Short mmCIF file of C-alpha atoms in Angstrom, two decimals:
data_model
loop_
_atom_site.label_atom_id
_atom_site.label_comp_id
_atom_site.label_asym_id
_atom_site.label_seq_id
_atom_site.Cartn_x
_atom_site.Cartn_y
_atom_site.Cartn_z
CA MET A 41 19.31 -45.42 -9.07
CA ILE A 42 19.52 -43.42 -5.80
CA PHE A 43 18.67 -39.71 -5.77
CA ILE A 44 19.29 -37.32 -2.92
CA GLU A 45 18.08 -33.84 -2.07
CA HIS A 46 20.88 -31.55 -1.02
CA PHE A 47 21.84 -27.99 -0.17
CA ILE A 48 24.91 -26.07 -1.29
CA THR A 49 25.95 -23.35 1.15
CA CYS A 50 28.48 -20.71 0.15
CA ASN A 51 29.57 -17.29 1.43
CA ILE A 52 30.41 -14.25 -0.68
CA ASP A 53 31.37 -10.71 0.21
CA GLY A 54 28.34 -8.44 -0.19
CA SER A 55 30.16 -5.21 0.69
CA PRO A 56 28.85 -2.55 0.69
CA LEU A 57 25.81 -4.15 2.32
CA SER A 58 22.64 -2.08 2.73
CA LEU A 59 20.75 -2.20 5.99
CA PRO A 60 17.49 -4.13 5.67
CA ALA A 61 14.11 -2.44 5.55
CA ILE A 62 12.69 -2.39 9.08
CA ILE A 63 8.97 -3.16 9.25
CA ILE A 64 7.43 -1.52 12.34
CA CYS A 65 4.04 -2.89 13.40
CA ASN A 66 2.68 -1.07 16.44
CA ARG A 67 0.36 -3.47 18.23
CA MET A 68 -1.69 -0.46 19.38
CA PRO A 69 -1.59 1.68 16.22
CA PHE A 70 -4.47 4.02 17.14
CA SER A 71 -3.81 7.10 19.24
CA GLN A 72 -6.41 8.74 21.45
CA ASP A 73 -6.00 12.08 19.64
CA GLY A 74 -6.23 10.45 16.24
CA THR A 75 -9.40 8.61 17.23
CA ASP A 76 -10.94 11.80 18.62
CA SER A 77 -10.21 13.59 15.34
CA VAL A 78 -12.51 11.14 13.55
CA ASN A 79 -15.25 10.88 16.19
CA ARG A 80 -15.13 10.82 19.99
CA ASP A 81 -17.73 8.03 20.04
CA LEU A 82 -15.04 5.72 18.66
CA ARG A 83 -13.03 6.03 21.90
CA GLN A 84 -14.74 3.06 23.51
CA ASP A 85 -13.11 -0.21 24.54
CA PRO A 86 -15.37 -2.49 22.44
CA VAL A 87 -14.74 -0.30 19.38
CA ILE A 88 -10.96 -0.24 19.71
CA ARG A 89 -10.78 -3.96 20.48
CA TYR A 90 -12.93 -4.80 17.45
CA LEU A 91 -10.84 -2.52 15.24
CA LEU A 92 -7.60 -4.14 16.43
CA GLU A 93 -8.86 -7.57 15.32
CA TRP A 94 -10.38 -6.17 12.15
CA ALA A 95 -7.11 -4.55 11.07
CA ARG A 96 -4.85 -7.45 12.13
CA PRO A 97 -6.18 -10.71 10.63
CA SER A 98 -3.37 -12.72 12.26
CA LEU A 99 -4.35 -11.73 15.82
CA ARG A 100 -6.48 -14.83 16.41
CA ASP A 101 -3.55 -17.05 15.41
CA GLU A 102 -1.44 -15.83 18.33
CA PRO A 103 -1.05 -18.18 21.32
CA ASP A 104 -2.02 -15.51 23.89
CA TYR A 105 -5.19 -14.47 22.05
CA VAL A 106 -8.22 -14.10 24.34
CA ARG A 107 -11.58 -14.44 22.66
CA LEU A 108 -14.18 -11.93 23.85
CA SER A 109 -17.94 -12.37 23.99
CA HIS A 110 -20.08 -11.81 20.91
CA THR A 111 -22.06 -9.20 22.81
CA TYR A 112 -18.91 -7.19 23.51
CA LEU A 113 -17.62 -7.39 19.94
CA ASN A 114 -21.03 -6.76 18.38
CA ALA A 115 -21.25 -3.50 20.30
CA GLY A 116 -17.97 -2.40 18.74
CA GLN A 117 -19.04 -3.60 15.29
CA THR A 118 -22.27 -1.60 15.36
CA ILE A 119 -20.50 1.66 16.21
CA LEU A 120 -17.70 1.11 13.67
CA LEU A 121 -20.07 0.40 10.79
CA GLN A 122 -22.04 3.51 11.76
CA TYR A 123 -19.12 5.93 11.92
CA LEU A 124 -16.76 4.36 9.38
CA PRO A 125 -18.76 3.91 6.16
CA GLN A 126 -17.00 2.25 3.27
CA ASN A 127 -16.57 5.42 1.21
CA ASN A 128 -14.20 6.98 3.78
CA ARG A 129 -13.23 4.05 6.03
CA ASN A 130 -9.63 3.78 4.86
CA GLN A 131 -9.06 7.52 5.25
CA SER A 132 -10.61 7.51 8.74
CA ILE A 133 -8.54 4.54 9.95
CA ASN A 134 -5.37 6.23 8.66
CA GLN A 135 -6.39 9.36 10.54
CA MET A 136 -6.77 7.36 13.76
CA GLU A 137 -3.18 6.11 13.58
CA TYR A 138 -0.19 7.73 15.25
CA MET A 139 1.92 10.33 13.51
CA CYS A 140 5.54 9.27 13.06
CA GLN A 141 7.11 11.74 15.48
CA SER A 142 4.66 10.61 18.17
CA VAL A 143 6.22 7.14 17.99
CA ILE A 144 9.85 7.52 16.87
CA ASN A 145 11.88 9.51 19.37
CA SER A 146 15.23 9.34 17.57
CA CYS A 147 17.51 7.14 15.52
CA SER A 148 21.24 6.88 14.99
CA TYR A 149 23.71 5.57 12.45
CA LYS A 150 27.22 6.95 12.79
CA ARG A 151 25.53 10.01 14.35
CA ASN A 152 22.44 10.88 16.39
CA ILE A 153 19.44 11.75 14.23
CA GLN A 154 16.36 13.60 15.47
CA ALA A 155 12.83 12.25 15.01
CA TYR A 156 12.01 14.58 12.12
CA GLU A 157 14.98 13.35 10.10
CA CYS A 158 14.30 9.69 10.98
CA CYS A 159 10.71 10.00 9.81
CA LYS A 160 11.80 11.17 6.36
CA ASN A 161 12.75 7.54 5.70
CA VAL A 162 9.43 6.09 6.87
CA ILE A 163 6.74 4.75 4.55
CA TYR A 164 3.52 5.22 6.51
CA LYS A 165 0.46 3.12 7.02
CA VAL A 166 1.14 -0.10 5.15
CA ALA A 167 -1.70 -2.51 5.84
CA THR A 168 -0.52 -6.12 6.18
CA THR A 169 -1.94 -9.46 7.26
CA ASN A 170 -0.05 -8.82 10.52
CA GLY A 171 -1.56 -5.42 11.19
CA LEU A 172 -1.03 -1.77 10.33
CA CYS A 173 2.68 -1.15 9.85
CA TRP A 174 5.30 1.39 8.84
CA VAL A 175 8.51 0.78 6.93
CA PHE A 176 11.84 2.42 7.76
CA TYR A 177 14.23 2.14 4.84
CA ASP A 178 17.25 4.14 3.73
CA ARG A 179 19.09 2.49 0.85
CA TYR A 180 22.09 4.74 1.51
CA MET A 181 22.73 3.32 4.97
CA SER A 182 25.26 0.59 4.28
CA GLN A 183 28.08 -1.36 5.86
CA ASP A 184 31.48 -1.64 4.19
CA SER A 185 33.81 -4.52 4.97
CA SER A 186 36.72 -2.12 5.45
CA GLN A 187 34.97 -0.28 8.30
CA PRO A 188 34.08 -1.33 11.86
CA MET A 189 30.61 -2.85 12.11
CA GLN A 190 28.28 0.09 12.79
CA GLN A 191 25.16 0.00 14.95
CA PHE A 192 21.83 1.39 13.79
CA SER A 193 19.33 2.22 16.53
CA LEU A 194 15.69 3.28 16.65
CA THR A 195 14.22 4.61 19.90
CA PHE A 196 10.43 4.53 20.25
CA GLN A 197 8.45 6.60 22.74
CA MET A 198 4.66 6.98 23.02
CA SER A 199 3.05 9.02 25.78
CA ARG A 200 0.89 6.99 28.15
CA ASN A 201 -2.14 9.21 27.55
CA SER A 202 -2.05 8.37 23.86
CA TRP A 203 -2.63 4.62 24.28
CA TYR A 204 -3.79 3.80 27.82
CA SER A 205 -7.19 2.20 28.32
CA GLN A 206 -8.18 0.47 31.54
CA GLN A 207 -9.79 -2.45 29.75
CA THR A 208 -8.23 -2.75 26.28
CA THR A 209 -4.64 -1.58 26.85
CA PRO A 210 -3.73 -1.19 30.54
CA ILE A 211 -0.24 -2.25 29.40
CA HIS A 212 1.09 -1.36 25.98
CA PRO A 213 1.22 -4.57 23.87
CA GLY A 214 4.52 -3.61 22.22
CA ILE A 215 5.87 -3.22 18.71
CA ASP A 216 6.56 -6.09 16.30
CA ILE A 217 9.65 -5.75 14.13
CA TYR A 218 10.34 -7.58 10.85
CA LEU A 219 13.35 -7.31 8.53
CA LYS A 220 13.03 -7.36 4.73
CA GLU A 221 15.68 -6.83 2.06
CA ASN A 222 14.08 -3.75 0.46
CA VAL A 223 10.75 -2.20 -0.52
CA ASN A 224 10.82 -3.02 -4.24
CA ASP A 225 7.67 -5.16 -4.00
CA ILE A 226 5.29 -3.81 -1.39
CA MET A 227 3.17 -6.98 -1.61
CA THR A 228 5.97 -9.00 0.01
CA ILE A 229 5.51 -6.73 3.03
CA VAL A 230 1.72 -6.95 2.93
CA ASN A 231 1.66 -10.74 2.83
CA GLN A 232 5.05 -12.20 3.82
CA LEU A 233 5.82 -11.03 7.36
CA GLU A 234 6.95 -13.91 9.55
CA ASN A 235 8.72 -14.46 12.89
CA PRO A 236 8.30 -11.06 14.57
CA ILE A 237 10.81 -9.60 17.00
CA ARG A 238 8.75 -7.98 19.77
CA LEU A 239 9.82 -4.80 21.52
CA LEU A 240 8.33 -4.38 25.00
CA ASP A 241 8.09 -1.38 27.29
CA LYS A 242 11.35 -0.21 28.95
CA LYS A 243 13.29 -2.90 27.05
CA GLY A 244 15.86 -2.87 24.32
CA ILE A 245 16.82 -5.48 21.76
CA HIS A 246 20.25 -5.70 20.13
CA ILE A 247 20.23 -7.90 17.03
CA LYS A 248 23.51 -9.01 15.48
CA ILE A 249 22.56 -10.14 12.01
CA HIS A 250 24.00 -11.56 8.83
CA LYS A 251 22.32 -11.70 5.44
CA GLU A 252 21.17 -15.01 4.02
CA LYS A 253 19.73 -15.83 0.61
CA ARG A 254 17.88 -19.10 0.02
CA VAL A 255 17.10 -20.28 -3.49
CA ASP A 256 15.01 -23.27 -4.55
CA LEU A 257 16.57 -24.54 -7.78
CA ARG A 258 14.39 -27.65 -7.84
CA ARG A 259 11.73 -25.56 -9.61
CA LYS A 260 12.19 -25.28 -13.36
CA LEU A 261 11.12 -21.63 -13.51
CA CYS A 262 13.96 -20.68 -11.12
CA GLY A 263 16.72 -21.76 -13.50
CA SER A 264 19.99 -23.34 -12.41
CA SER A 265 21.79 -20.59 -10.50
CA LEU A 266 21.29 -17.77 -8.02
CA SER A 267 21.38 -15.17 -10.80
CA ASP A 268 18.73 -17.13 -12.74
CA ALA A 269 16.49 -17.19 -9.67
CA GLU A 270 16.93 -13.47 -9.01
CA LEU A 271 16.09 -12.71 -12.65
CA ALA A 272 13.00 -14.93 -12.50
CA ASP A 273 11.70 -13.01 -9.46
CA LYS A 274 12.50 -9.67 -11.09
CA ASN A 275 10.61 -10.65 -14.23
CA ALA A 276 7.63 -11.90 -12.20
CA LEU A 277 7.40 -8.50 -10.50
CA ALA A 278 7.62 -6.70 -13.85
CA ARG A 279 4.87 -8.93 -15.27
CA ASN A 280 2.63 -8.26 -12.26
CA GLU A 281 2.79 -11.92 -11.17
CA THR A 282 3.42 -11.42 -7.43
CA ASN A 283 -0.18 -10.77 -6.42
CA ILE A 284 -1.26 -14.10 -4.94
CA LEU A 285 -2.97 -12.37 -1.99
CA MET A 286 -5.14 -10.11 -4.11
CA CYS A 287 -5.95 -13.01 -6.42
CA VAL A 288 -7.27 -15.22 -3.60
CA ILE A 289 -9.10 -12.28 -2.00
CA MET A 290 -11.04 -11.85 -5.24
CA ILE A 291 -12.01 -15.52 -5.06
CA SER A 292 -13.09 -15.10 -1.43
CA MET A 293 -15.32 -12.18 -2.43
CA GLN A 294 -17.06 -14.43 -4.93
CA TYR A 295 -17.85 -17.15 -2.38
CA CYS A 296 -18.16 -15.11 0.83
CA GLY A 297 -20.02 -12.09 -0.52
CA CYS A 298 -17.70 -9.72 1.35
CA HIS A 299 -14.08 -8.56 1.37
CA PRO A 300 -11.54 -8.50 4.22
CA LEU A 301 -10.90 -5.01 5.61
CA LEU A 302 -7.31 -5.41 4.40
CA ALA A 303 -8.56 -5.31 0.79
CA GLU A 304 -9.59 -1.66 1.19
CA MET A 305 -6.16 -0.70 2.54
CA ILE A 306 -3.64 -2.47 0.28
CA PRO A 307 -1.31 0.38 -0.70
CA GLU A 308 -0.83 -0.50 -4.37
CA ILE A 309 -3.67 -1.74 -6.54
CA SER A 310 -1.96 -3.80 -9.25
CA LEU A 311 -4.94 -5.73 -10.59
CA ARG A 312 -7.30 -3.72 -12.76
CA ASP A 313 -10.58 -5.07 -11.44
CA PHE A 314 -9.52 -5.55 -7.80
CA SER A 315 -10.68 -2.11 -6.64
CA LEU A 316 -13.92 -2.47 -8.61
CA ARG A 317 -14.74 -5.77 -6.91
CA VAL A 318 -13.89 -4.38 -3.47
CA ASN A 319 -16.18 -1.39 -4.00
CA SER A 320 -19.02 -3.65 -5.12
CA THR A 321 -19.02 -5.81 -1.96
CA GLN A 322 -19.44 -5.11 1.74
CA VAL A 323 -16.59 -5.42 4.20
CA CYS A 324 -16.48 -8.73 6.11
CA THR A 325 -17.37 -8.56 9.78
CA LEU A 326 -15.10 -10.50 12.15
CA ASP A 327 -17.54 -13.42 12.13
CA GLN A 328 -17.74 -13.47 8.33
CA TYR A 329 -13.98 -13.32 8.06
CA GLU A 330 -13.54 -16.23 10.48
CA THR A 331 -16.18 -18.46 8.94
CA CYS A 332 -15.44 -17.80 5.27
CA ALA A 333 -12.65 -15.43 4.18
CA ARG A 334 -9.83 -16.52 6.49
CA PRO A 335 -9.06 -19.86 4.72
CA TYR A 336 -8.61 -18.00 1.42
CA VAL A 337 -6.18 -15.48 2.90
CA HIS A 338 -4.38 -18.37 4.60
CA MET A 339 -3.71 -20.03 1.24
CA ALA A 340 -1.64 -16.99 0.21
CA ARG A 341 0.58 -16.99 3.30
CA PRO A 342 4.19 -18.28 3.04
CA SER A 343 3.41 -21.03 5.55
CA SER A 344 0.90 -22.43 3.02
CA TRP A 345 2.90 -22.15 -0.20
CA LEU A 346 3.66 -25.87 -0.27
CA GLU A 347 0.28 -27.00 1.08
CA PRO A 348 -2.10 -28.56 -1.44
CA VAL A 349 -5.35 -26.69 -1.99
CA PRO A 350 -8.16 -28.59 -0.20
CA LYS A 351 -10.29 -30.23 -2.87
CA ASP A 352 -13.52 -29.50 -0.98
CA MET A 353 -12.75 -25.78 -0.71
CA LEU A 354 -15.08 -23.59 -2.77
CA GLY A 355 -13.12 -22.21 -5.69
CA ALA A 356 -10.26 -24.71 -5.29
CA ALA A 357 -9.56 -24.69 -9.03
CA ASP A 358 -9.46 -20.89 -9.03
CA ILE A 359 -7.00 -20.86 -6.12
CA SER A 360 -4.75 -23.29 -8.00
CA TYR A 361 -4.92 -20.95 -10.98
CA CYS A 362 -3.90 -18.03 -8.74
CA ARG A 363 -0.88 -20.02 -7.61
CA ARG A 364 0.16 -20.82 -11.17
CA LYS A 365 -0.16 -17.19 -12.26
CA ASN A 366 1.51 -15.85 -9.10
CA PRO A 367 4.13 -18.44 -8.07
CA TYR A 368 5.94 -18.03 -4.80
CA PRO A 369 9.40 -16.45 -5.17
CA CYS A 370 12.48 -18.41 -6.19
CA GLN A 371 14.61 -16.54 -3.68
CA THR A 372 13.92 -15.57 -0.09
CA VAL A 373 16.16 -13.25 1.92
CA SER A 374 16.38 -13.34 5.71
CA TYR A 375 18.53 -11.85 8.44
CA PRO A 376 19.17 -14.50 11.10
CA GLY A 377 21.32 -13.62 14.05
CA ILE A 378 21.79 -13.34 17.79
CA ILE A 379 19.19 -11.40 19.79
CA ASP A 380 20.19 -9.82 23.09
CA HIS A 381 17.51 -8.38 25.39
CA TYR A 382 18.40 -5.69 27.90
CA ASP A 383 16.82 -3.10 30.21
CA LEU A 384 16.85 0.50 29.08
CA PRO A 385 18.85 3.02 31.13
CA SER A 386 17.33 4.39 34.34
CA VAL A 387 16.39 7.68 32.68
CA TYR A 388 13.67 5.77 30.79
CA GLN A 389 12.55 3.54 33.67
CA ASN A 390 10.82 6.31 35.62
CA THR A 391 8.42 7.44 32.91
CA GLN A 392 4.92 6.02 32.34
CA ASP A 393 5.37 6.43 28.60
CA PHE A 394 6.04 3.41 26.42
CA VAL A 395 9.75 3.44 25.58
CA ALA A 396 11.71 0.78 23.68
CA ARG A 397 14.83 0.59 21.54
CA LEU A 398 15.95 -1.51 18.59
CA VAL A 399 19.66 -1.85 17.81
CA LEU A 400 20.67 -3.51 14.55
CA GLN A 401 24.21 -4.48 13.59
CA TYR A 402 25.83 -6.66 10.96
CA THR A 403 28.37 -9.16 12.24
CA THR A 404 29.86 -9.55 8.77
CA THR A 405 29.42 -8.32 5.22
CA GLN A 406 29.61 -11.93 4.03
CA VAL A 407 26.31 -13.06 2.50
CA THR A 408 25.35 -16.71 2.93
CA GLU A 409 23.84 -18.29 -0.17
CA VAL A 410 21.94 -21.54 0.29
CA LEU A 411 20.98 -23.31 -2.93
CA LYS A 412 18.47 -26.15 -2.73
CA THR A 413 18.97 -28.45 -5.69
CA ASN A 414 17.50 -31.58 -7.17
CA GLY A 415 18.95 -34.89 -6.05
CA SER A 416 21.84 -36.32 -8.07
CA ASN A 417 22.76 -39.89 -8.72
CA VAL A 418 25.23 -40.96 -6.03
CA TYR A 419 27.70 -42.49 -8.47
CA GLU A 420 27.65 -39.45 -10.75
CA LEU A 421 28.17 -37.19 -7.75
CA LEU A 422 31.10 -39.26 -6.50
CA SER A 423 32.66 -39.09 -9.95
CA TYR A 424 32.15 -35.32 -9.97
CA ILE A 425 33.80 -34.96 -6.56
CA GLY A 426 36.73 -37.13 -7.62
CA TYR A 427 37.23 -35.11 -10.79
CA ASN A 428 37.32 -31.84 -8.86
CA ILE A 429 39.69 -33.21 -6.21
CA ALA A 430 42.13 -34.25 -8.92
CA THR A 431 41.77 -30.91 -10.68
CA TRP A 432 42.41 -28.79 -7.60
CA PHE A 433 45.37 -30.84 -6.40
CA THR A 434 46.89 -30.41 -9.87
CA ILE A 435 46.34 -26.64 -9.77
CA ALA A 436 47.83 -26.42 -6.28
CA LYS A 437 50.89 -28.40 -7.41
CA PHE A 438 51.29 -26.35 -10.57
CA PHE A 439 51.42 -23.06 -8.70
CA GLU A 440 53.53 -24.60 -5.93
CA THR A 441 51.01 -23.57 -3.32
CA ASP A 442 49.75 -25.55 -0.41
CA THR A 443 46.33 -27.15 -0.45
CA SER A 444 44.76 -24.95 2.24
CA TYR A 445 42.61 -23.17 -0.36
CA PHE A 446 41.43 -26.49 -1.71
CA GLN A 447 40.65 -27.69 1.80
CA LYS A 448 38.66 -24.54 2.43
CA CYS A 449 36.69 -24.54 -0.81
CA TYR A 450 36.17 -28.15 -1.81
CA LEU A 451 36.12 -30.31 1.29
CA CYS A 452 32.38 -30.46 1.68
CA SER A 453 30.43 -32.92 3.78
CA TYR A 454 28.29 -35.30 1.73
CA ASP A 455 25.77 -37.48 3.45
CA PHE A 456 24.29 -39.91 0.97
CA ILE A 457 20.99 -40.35 2.68
CA ILE A 458 17.83 -39.37 0.92
CA GLN A 459 16.95 -35.73 1.77
CA ALA A 460 20.19 -35.24 3.70
CA PRO A 461 21.71 -31.73 3.63
CA LEU A 462 24.95 -31.00 1.84
CA THR A 463 26.89 -28.10 3.37
CA CYS A 464 30.03 -26.59 1.88
CA ILE A 465 32.58 -24.57 3.77
CA SER A 466 32.69 -20.77 3.31
CA GLY A 467 33.48 -19.67 -0.22
CA CYS A 468 32.69 -23.01 -1.88
CA TYR A 469 31.05 -23.20 -5.29
CA LEU A 470 30.02 -26.39 -6.99
#
């Protein structure tokens, strides 16, 4: 018996289609004024550099990361632990961050919108494994198939004096952008940000996107259809079973004797004893995080969902339990598309401020659904195809129509090679 793994790809009209939530991660989230408001002694290069790594656990994974000397980082660590004690550390770090209107200059969707109005749709200070971020989301901004495809734009502007440092940030490092479907589960933002789109100074990015849903129906808990998978994810959220990151952080606290800084800043505490455990341990220094806590956080990342838990890892059985109690989602939603980079107009080129613009636009209201299914026996599948061909030719003949609809919806390419993809033309359902 031969079994194959295949995909079924279909398009449906999603109109009206809401704009995705825009995750905004400023790579220099701390303003000079905000830092001064906590303590002027914090405005030192070693302090800011240490804090950047502390608050963005993924920084050392980046290809352009430059490791600094222990002496340099230890100087920053000493000052931070002195001026940011655990009882008010989260509040102080939030205070050091930019205010919204100091970052967002304006936005537009069908009309120009001033910064104050734009910022009404911003969720502030969401700590993630990719740094300190904001979320722009307006569920009422949508695209209808009967209307021309509208552009949404966000213009960012930060004064040079608010971020410039001769050693740490002589050039602004930019803003990372991520797109998520909504903000229903904040933990998906905290722990599932991947493939950033980076905005650089004096540059604009125009992204022409379409919405894509991917569902893994090979897993029993996900059911046998897209609606089953969506319901499974909805029920998991309602049952508080989407907290894999917090679960593995609690294990790391047990074996490392400290907690990642992120644990103090997670915006929603959904596990009863999580906050208690955080308050009963010290925060991990950068060295402690690297040598002990990082592998635990890594096991919760999407890139590790299918990786086996290393058997020699302390608490391996507990991590496996976390995975069983908090399974990765049945459905993932992404917004692939074409990215065009361009220079901003000359009016922005002559300022020393950081200025960048994001333009987002749907190319279609059609939503691509990709279903990954278990392999089927080749002979059964051929019989199934033959049955449907006969059925649709009969229907076409009965209604005296041509077979163009059949050709569109049922002529799919089957490649009977183990693990070969199966792709159906737009609008096809099997």
